Coordinates of C-alpha atoms and ligand atoms in Angstrom, one line a residue:
X1306 CA 22.9 130.4 -28.8
X1307 CA 19.4 129.6 -29.9
X1308 CA 16.7 132.1 -30.2
X1309 CA 13.5 133.2 -31.6
X1310 CA 14.3 135.9 -34.0
X1311 CA 13.1 137.9 -36.9
X1312 CA 14.5 140.2 -39.6
X1313 CA 11.3 142.2 -40.7
X1314 CA 8.0 143.0 -39.0
X1315 CA 5.2 140.9 -39.9
X1316 CA 3.0 138.0 -38.7
X1317 CA 4.4 135.2 -36.5
X1318 CA 5.8 133.4 -39.4
X1319 CA 8.5 135.9 -39.9
X1320 CA 9.9 134.3 -36.4
X1321 CA 12.4 131.3 -36.7
X1322 CA 14.4 129.4 -34.2
X1323 CA 18.0 130.5 -35.2
X1324 CA 21.6 130.5 -34.0
X1325 CA 22.5 134.2 -32.8
X1326 CA 25.4 135.7 -30.8
X1327 CA 25.4 135.3 -26.9
X1328 CA 24.2 139.2 -25.9
X1329 CA 27.4 140.9 -24.2
X1330 CA 26.7 142.5 -21.2
X1331 CA 27.6 146.4 -20.1
X1332 CA 28.9 147.3 -16.5
X1333 CA 25.3 147.6 -15.2
X1334 CA 23.8 144.5 -16.8
X1335 CA 23.6 140.8 -15.9
X1336 CA 23.6 137.9 -17.9
X1337 CA 20.9 135.4 -17.3
X1338 CA 20.4 132.0 -18.5
X1339 CA 16.7 132.1 -19.3
X1340 CA 14.5 129.2 -18.3
X1341 CA 11.2 130.5 -19.0
X1342 CA 9.9 133.9 -20.7
X1343 CA 6.6 135.5 -20.4
X1344 CA 4.5 136.2 -23.5
X1345 CA 2.5 139.4 -23.6
X1346 CA 0.6 141.5 -26.1
X1347 CA 3.6 143.8 -26.5
X1348 CA 5.5 140.7 -27.9
X1349 CA 3.2 141.0 -30.7
X1350 CA 3.3 144.9 -31.0
X1351 CA 7.1 144.5 -31.4
X1352 CA 6.8 141.6 -34.0
X1353 CA 4.1 143.3 -36.3
X1354 CA 5.5 146.9 -35.7
X1355 CA 2.0 147.9 -35.2
X1356 CA 0.5 150.3 -34.4
X1357 CA 2.9 152.2 -36.3
X1358 CA 3.7 154.6 -33.5
X1359 CA 5.6 151.7 -31.8
X1360 CA 8.1 151.7 -34.6
X1361 CA 9.6 154.9 -33.3
X1362 CA 10.8 152.9 -30.3
X1363 CA 11.5 149.6 -31.9
X1364 CA 12.9 150.8 -35.1
X1365 CA 11.1 152.4 -38.5
X1366 CA 11.7 149.6 -41.2
X1367 CA 12.5 146.4 -38.9
X1368 CA 13.1 145.7 -35.3
X1369 CA 16.1 146.9 -33.8
X1370 CA 16.6 144.1 -31.8
X1371 CA 15.8 140.9 -33.7
X1372 CA 15.2 138.5 -30.9
X1373 CA 11.8 138.5 -29.4
X1374 CA 10.4 138.3 -26.0
X1375 CA 10.8 140.6 -22.7
X1376 CA 9.7 139.1 -19.3
X1377 CA 12.0 136.3 -18.2
X1378 CA 13.0 134.3 -15.4
X1379 CA 16.5 132.5 -15.1
X1380 CA 19.6 131.9 -13.4
X1381 CA 22.7 134.4 -13.3
X1382 CA 25.3 133.4 -15.6
X1383 CA 27.9 136.4 -15.3
X1384 CA 27.4 140.1 -13.8
X1385 CA 28.8 143.5 -15.2
X1386 CA 31.8 145.0 -13.4
X1387 CA 29.2 147.9 -11.6
X1388 CA 26.5 145.5 -10.5
X1389 CA 26.1 144.9 -6.6
X1390 CA 23.7 142.3 -5.4
X1391 CA 23.5 140.0 -7.9
X1392 CA 26.5 136.7 -8.3
X1393 CA 26.5 134.1 -10.6
X1394 CA 23.9 131.0 -9.8
X1395 CA 21.2 133.6 -8.2
X1396 CA 17.6 132.7 -9.2
X1397 CA 16.2 135.9 -10.9
X1398 CA 13.0 137.7 -12.8
X1399 CA 12.9 140.5 -14.7
X1400 CA 12.8 142.5 -18.0
X1401 CA 15.4 142.7 -21.0
X1402 CA 15.7 144.7 -24.0
X1403 CA 17.7 142.0 -25.6
X1404 CA 15.0 139.3 -26.0
X1405 CA 13.9 136.7 -23.6
X1406 CA 13.2 134.0 -26.0
X1407 CA 16.5 132.9 -25.9
X1408 CA 18.9 131.0 -24.2
X1409 CA 20.6 133.8 -22.7
X1410 CA 19.5 137.4 -21.9
X1411 CA 21.1 141.0 -21.0
X1412 CA 19.2 142.2 -18.0
X1413 CA 19.9 145.8 -16.5
X1414 CA 20.3 145.2 -13.0
X1415 CA 17.7 147.9 -12.3
X1416 CA 15.2 145.6 -13.9
X1417 CA 16.2 142.3 -12.1
X1418 CA 15.0 141.3 -8.8
X1419 CA 15.4 138.0 -6.7
X1420 CA 12.9 135.3 -8.0
X1421 CA 10.2 134.6 -5.3
X1422 CA 10.8 131.7 -3.3
X1423 CA 8.1 128.9 -4.0
X1424 CA 7.5 130.1 -7.8
X1425 CA 8.6 127.9 -10.6
X1426 CA 10.6 129.5 -13.2
X1427 CA 7.5 129.6 -15.5
X1428 CA 5.4 131.1 -13.0
X1429 CA 8.0 133.8 -12.2
X1430 CA 8.3 134.5 -15.8
X1431 CA 4.5 135.5 -16.0
X1432 CA 5.3 138.2 -13.4
X1433 CA 7.2 140.9 -14.7
X1434 CA 5.0 142.8 -17.1
X1435 CA 1.4 141.7 -16.5
X1436 CA 1.8 141.9 -12.7
X1437 CA 3.6 145.1 -12.6
X1438 CA 1.1 146.6 -14.8
X1439 CA -1.7 145.6 -12.8
X1440 CA 0.1 146.7 -9.5
X1441 CA 0.9 150.2 -10.8
X1442 CA -3.0 150.1 -11.9
X1443 CA -4.2 149.3 -8.8
X1444 CA -1.8 150.8 -6.3
X1445 CA -0.5 153.9 -8.1
X1446 CA -2.9 154.7 -10.9
X1447 CA -6.1 153.9 -9.2
X1448 CA -4.8 154.2 -5.6
X1449 CA -7.4 151.5 -4.6
X1450 CA -8.7 151.6 -1.0
X1451 CA -10.7 149.3 1.3
X1452 CA -14.1 149.4 0.9
X1453 CA -14.1 150.6 -2.6
X1454 CA -16.1 148.9 -5.4
X1455 CA -13.2 147.8 -8.4
X1456 CA -14.2 146.7 -11.9
X1457 CA -11.5 145.1 -13.9
X1458 CA -12.6 144.4 -17.2
X1459 CA -10.4 141.6 -18.9
X1460 CA -10.4 140.2 -15.5
X1461 CA -9.0 136.5 -16.8
X1462 CA -6.1 138.1 -19.0
X1463 CA -2.6 138.8 -18.3
X1464 CA -3.1 141.8 -16.6
X1465 CA -6.4 141.4 -15.4
X1466 CA -5.9 138.1 -13.4
X1467 CA -3.4 140.3 -11.2
X1468 CA -5.5 143.5 -11.2
X1469 CA -8.4 141.4 -9.8
X1470 CA -6.0 139.8 -7.0
X1471 CA -4.3 142.9 -6.2
X1472 CA -7.7 145.1 -5.8
X1473 CA -9.2 142.4 -3.2
X1474 CA -6.0 142.3 -1.5
X1475 CA -6.5 146.2 -1.0
X1476 CA -9.7 145.7 0.5
X1477 CA -11.8 146.2 -2.7
X1478 CA -14.9 144.6 -3.5
X1479 CA -14.4 143.3 -7.2
X1480 CA -16.4 143.1 -10.2
X1481 CA -14.7 141.1 -13.1
X1482 CA -15.7 141.2 -16.5
X1483 CA -14.8 138.2 -18.5
X1484 CA -16.2 135.7 -20.9
X1485 CA -18.5 132.8 -20.3
X1486 CA -16.0 130.4 -20.0
X1487 CA -13.8 132.5 -17.6
X1488 CA -16.4 133.0 -14.9
X1489 CA -15.2 130.5 -12.6
X1490 CA -11.6 131.5 -12.7
X1491 CA -12.2 135.2 -12.0
X1492 CA -14.5 134.3 -9.2
X1493 CA -11.7 132.1 -7.7
X1494 CA -9.2 135.0 -8.0
X1495 CA -11.4 136.8 -5.6
X1496 CA -14.1 138.6 -7.5
X1497 CA -17.3 139.0 -5.6
X1498 CA -19.3 139.7 -8.8
X1499 CA -18.4 138.7 -12.3
X1500 CA -20.0 140.1 -15.3
X1501 CA -20.0 137.7 -18.3
X1502 CA -19.8 140.3 -21.3
X1503 CA -21.2 137.9 -23.7
X1504 CA -24.6 138.4 -21.8
X1505 CA -24.4 141.9 -20.0
X1506 CA -22.5 145.1 -20.5
X1507 CA -20.2 146.6 -18.1
X1508 CA -23.0 149.4 -17.0
X1509 CA -25.4 146.6 -15.8
X1510 CA -25.4 147.8 -12.2
X1511 CA -25.2 151.6 -13.1
X1512 CA -22.5 154.1 -11.9
X1513 CA -21.4 152.0 -8.7
X1514 CA -17.8 151.5 -9.5
X1515 CA -15.0 153.9 -7.7
X1516 CA -12.6 152.6 -10.0
X1517 CA -12.9 150.9 -13.6
X1518 CA -9.6 149.4 -14.9
X1519 CA -10.0 148.5 -18.5
X1520 CA -7.3 146.1 -20.1
X1521 CA -9.4 144.9 -23.0
X1522 CA -9.5 148.1 -24.6
X1523 CA -12.5 147.8 -26.7
X1524 CA -15.1 149.7 -25.1
X1525 CA -16.3 153.5 -25.6
X1526 CA -15.0 155.8 -23.0
X1527 CA -18.8 156.8 -22.4
X1528 CA -19.6 153.3 -21.4
X1529 CA -17.0 152.8 -19.2
X1530 CA -18.1 156.0 -17.4
X1531 CA -21.4 155.0 -17.2
X1532 CA -20.3 152.0 -14.9
X1533 CA -18.2 154.5 -12.7
X1534 CA -19.2 156.8 -9.8
X1535 CA -19.4 160.7 -10.3
X1536 CA -16.1 161.1 -8.7
X1537 CA -14.4 157.6 -9.6
X1538 CA -11.7 156.8 -11.8
X1539 CA -11.4 155.2 -15.3
X1540 CA -8.1 153.8 -15.8
X1541 CA -7.3 152.6 -19.5
X1542 CA -4.6 149.8 -19.0
X1543 CA -5.0 148.4 -22.6
X1544 CA -5.5 149.1 -26.2
X1545 CA -7.3 146.1 -27.6
X1546 CA -6.9 144.3 -30.7
X1547 CA -7.4 147.3 -33.2
X1548 CA -4.0 147.4 -34.5
X1549 CA -4.7 149.8 -37.3
X1550 CA -3.4 153.2 -38.0
X1551 CA -0.7 155.0 -36.3
X1552 CA -2.0 154.4 -32.5
X1553 CA -4.3 151.3 -33.1
X1554 CA -6.8 151.0 -29.9
X1555 CA -4.6 153.7 -28.0
X1556 CA -6.5 156.7 -29.3
X1557 CA -8.7 156.6 -26.1
X1558 CA -5.6 157.1 -23.9
X1559 CA -5.0 160.4 -25.8
X1560 CA -8.5 161.6 -25.5
X1561 CA -8.4 160.6 -21.4
X1562 CA -7.0 164.2 -20.3
X1563 CA -9.6 166.1 -22.2
X1564 CA -12.4 164.1 -21.0
X1565 CA -11.1 164.6 -17.3
X1566 CA -11.2 168.0 -17.9
X1567 CA -14.8 168.3 -18.5
X1568 CA -15.9 165.7 -16.1
X1569 CA -16.0 165.1 -12.0
X1570 CA -14.7 161.4 -13.0
X1571 CA -11.0 160.9 -13.6
X1572 CA -10.0 159.4 -16.8
X1573 CA -6.7 158.4 -17.3
X1574 CA -4.1 156.0 -19.1
X1575 CA -1.6 153.9 -17.3
X1576 CA 2.0 153.4 -18.4
X1577 CA 3.9 151.0 -16.1
X1578 CA 7.7 151.3 -16.2
X1579 CA 10.0 148.2 -15.7
X1580 CA 11.5 148.6 -12.7
X1581 CA 13.1 146.3 -10.0
X1582 CA 11.2 148.0 -7.0
X1583 CA 7.7 147.1 -8.7
X1584 CA 9.2 143.6 -8.7
X1585 CA 10.4 143.6 -5.1
X1586 CA 6.9 144.9 -4.0
X1587 CA 5.4 142.0 -5.8
X1588 CA 7.6 139.3 -4.3
X1589 CA 6.4 139.0 -0.8
X1590 CA 2.7 138.8 -2.3
X1591 CA 3.8 136.2 -4.5
X1592 CA 5.6 134.3 -1.5
X1593 CA 2.7 134.6 0.9
X1594 CA 0.3 133.6 -1.5
X1595 CA -1.7 136.9 -1.7
X1596 CA -1.5 136.8 -5.3
X1597 CA -0.8 133.9 -7.6
X1598 CA 0.3 133.6 -11.2
X1599 CA -2.3 131.7 -13.4
X1600 CA -0.9 130.3 -16.4
X1601 CA -2.8 129.3 -19.3
X1602 CA -0.3 127.5 -21.7
X1603 CA 3.5 126.5 -21.6
X1604 CA 5.3 126.1 -25.0
X1605 CA 8.8 125.0 -25.8
X1606 CA 11.3 127.8 -27.4
X1607 CA 10.8 126.3 -30.9
X1608 CA 6.8 126.8 -30.6
X1609 CA 7.1 130.6 -29.5
X1610 CA 5.6 131.7 -32.7
X1611 CA 2.4 129.3 -31.8
X1612 CA 2.5 130.9 -28.4
X1613 CA 2.1 134.5 -29.8
X1614 CA -0.6 133.4 -32.1
X1615 CA -2.6 131.8 -29.7
X1616 CA -2.1 135.0 -27.5
X1617 CA -3.1 137.4 -30.3
X1618 CA -6.5 135.6 -30.8
X1619 CA -7.0 137.4 -27.4
X1620 CA -8.7 135.1 -24.9
X1621 CA -5.9 133.5 -22.9
X1622 CA -6.8 132.5 -19.3
X1623 CA -4.1 134.1 -17.4
X1624 CA -0.6 134.0 -18.5
X1625 CA 1.1 132.2 -21.6
X1626 CA 4.8 131.2 -21.0
X1627 CA 7.6 129.8 -23.3
X1628 CA 10.2 127.7 -21.7
X1629 CA 13.9 127.4 -22.6
Ligands
NAP2484 N1 -0.3 150.5 -19.9 C1 0.5 149.5 -19.8 O1 1.9 150.0 -19.4 C2 0.7 148.0 -20.4 C3 1.5 147.0 -20.2 C4 1.3 146.0 -20.6 C5 0.1 145.5 -21.7 N2 -0.6 146.6 -21.8 C6 -1.9 146.5 -22.8 O2 -2.7 145.8 -21.8 C7 -3.8 145.0 -22.6 C8 -4.0 143.9 -22.1 O3 -2.9 143.0 -21.9 P1 -3.0 141.7 -21.3 O4 -1.6 141.0 -20.9 O5 -3.8 141.7 -20.2 O6 -3.5 141.0 -22.3 P2 -4.4 139.3 -22.5 O7 -3.5 138.4 -21.5 O8 -4.5 139.2 -24.1 O9 -5.7 139.6 -21.9 C9 -6.9 140.1 -22.7 C10 -8.0 140.0 -22.0 O10 -9.2 140.7 -22.6 C11 -10.5 139.8 -22.5 N3 -11.2 140.3 -23.7 C12 -11.1 140.2 -24.8 N4 -12.3 140.4 -25.7 C13 -13.0 141.5 -24.4 C14 -13.9 142.0 -24.3 N5 -15.0 142.2 -25.5 N6 -14.4 142.4 -23.3 C15 -14.0 142.3 -22.1 N7 -12.5 141.3 -22.2 C16 -12.4 141.0 -23.3 C17 -9.7 138.5 -22.6 O11 -10.7 137.6 -22.0 P3 -11.8 137.0 -22.4 O12 -11.5 135.4 -22.9 O13 -12.8 136.8 -21.2 O14 -12.6 137.5 -23.6 C18 -8.3 138.6 -22.1 O15 -8.3 137.6 -20.9 C19 -3.1 144.9 -24.1 O16 -3.5 145.9 -25.1 C20 -1.6 145.1 -23.8 O17 -0.8 145.8 -24.9 C21 -0.4 147.9 -21.5

């Protein structure tokens, strides 16, 4: 099959369109003919092997899995002997460890769900990692309640665009933080207030937000806390674009428990798992229009390296998708 693969870590130029063997499935896995694959910053981390701590999981000297991409939507081609609930021909979405920038992917059935009705494959592929992280942030991490004020930093990004919509749907009044060109988009997603970070900082209104969800990852914890109520929650979803060193931009997540210890505010990281139950929670919200995927750009498979380059610039308006 055709796939975008790499032999060693490096910039997007290490990727190429190759012929690779079709993945074989284990009894608990489903073979999916991929129609579209989501691109997210994790793909860049997997490609570059940075920050270096990521190599513990992805491979010390080169990626253990050559094919890139994780999120996907497609059609079931075959099911493993232990799989229940999926059959060839089903339209599905989820995440794979075998690489989704490929014609076929092996997907554990526990990470797969029926594709929401009414969504294209590209829209569905834009959901699994980003919307799941937003869901885990808003619903589980911050436990957003009606009447709360919620700030989303990086409100036009892959996670942020969903977080704004989910917080609004939970009954919160949302402040979105984005650059000038994204203000209208963030308002259209349901933000009551928008802070253009090129003109004003996130503490513009003082400590009024019950919850601050930071996906951009580039601000000091002290600044985020100045936008948060005394008993509020700062949720660190992202690590920003500082890829250097062992942990890149993720040192704030390590400091968070210590900061919480000496503060009435809760400062915490969020780690979203890849589980079908999260997708199943999102499916009805996508089907009834409570939330919608925002697609910035769509690239054909052969141009997946350009898709990653674009995402790595750090300013997508919603999601970037690769079609197969
Ligand atoms: N915790 C988890 O489980 C988990 C899961 C997935 C991803 N992540 C991480 O979460 C982060 C965000 O992921 P994503 O998919 O949302 O990334 P993304 O799609 O690249 O979006 C990042 C957003 O950050 C905004 N941004 C850039 N500089 C900014 C600044 N100085 N201030 C405010 N906003 C700024 C950009 O908007 P503008 O154009 O407006 O600047 C962009 O929309 C990444 O670090 C990723 O690795 C975490």
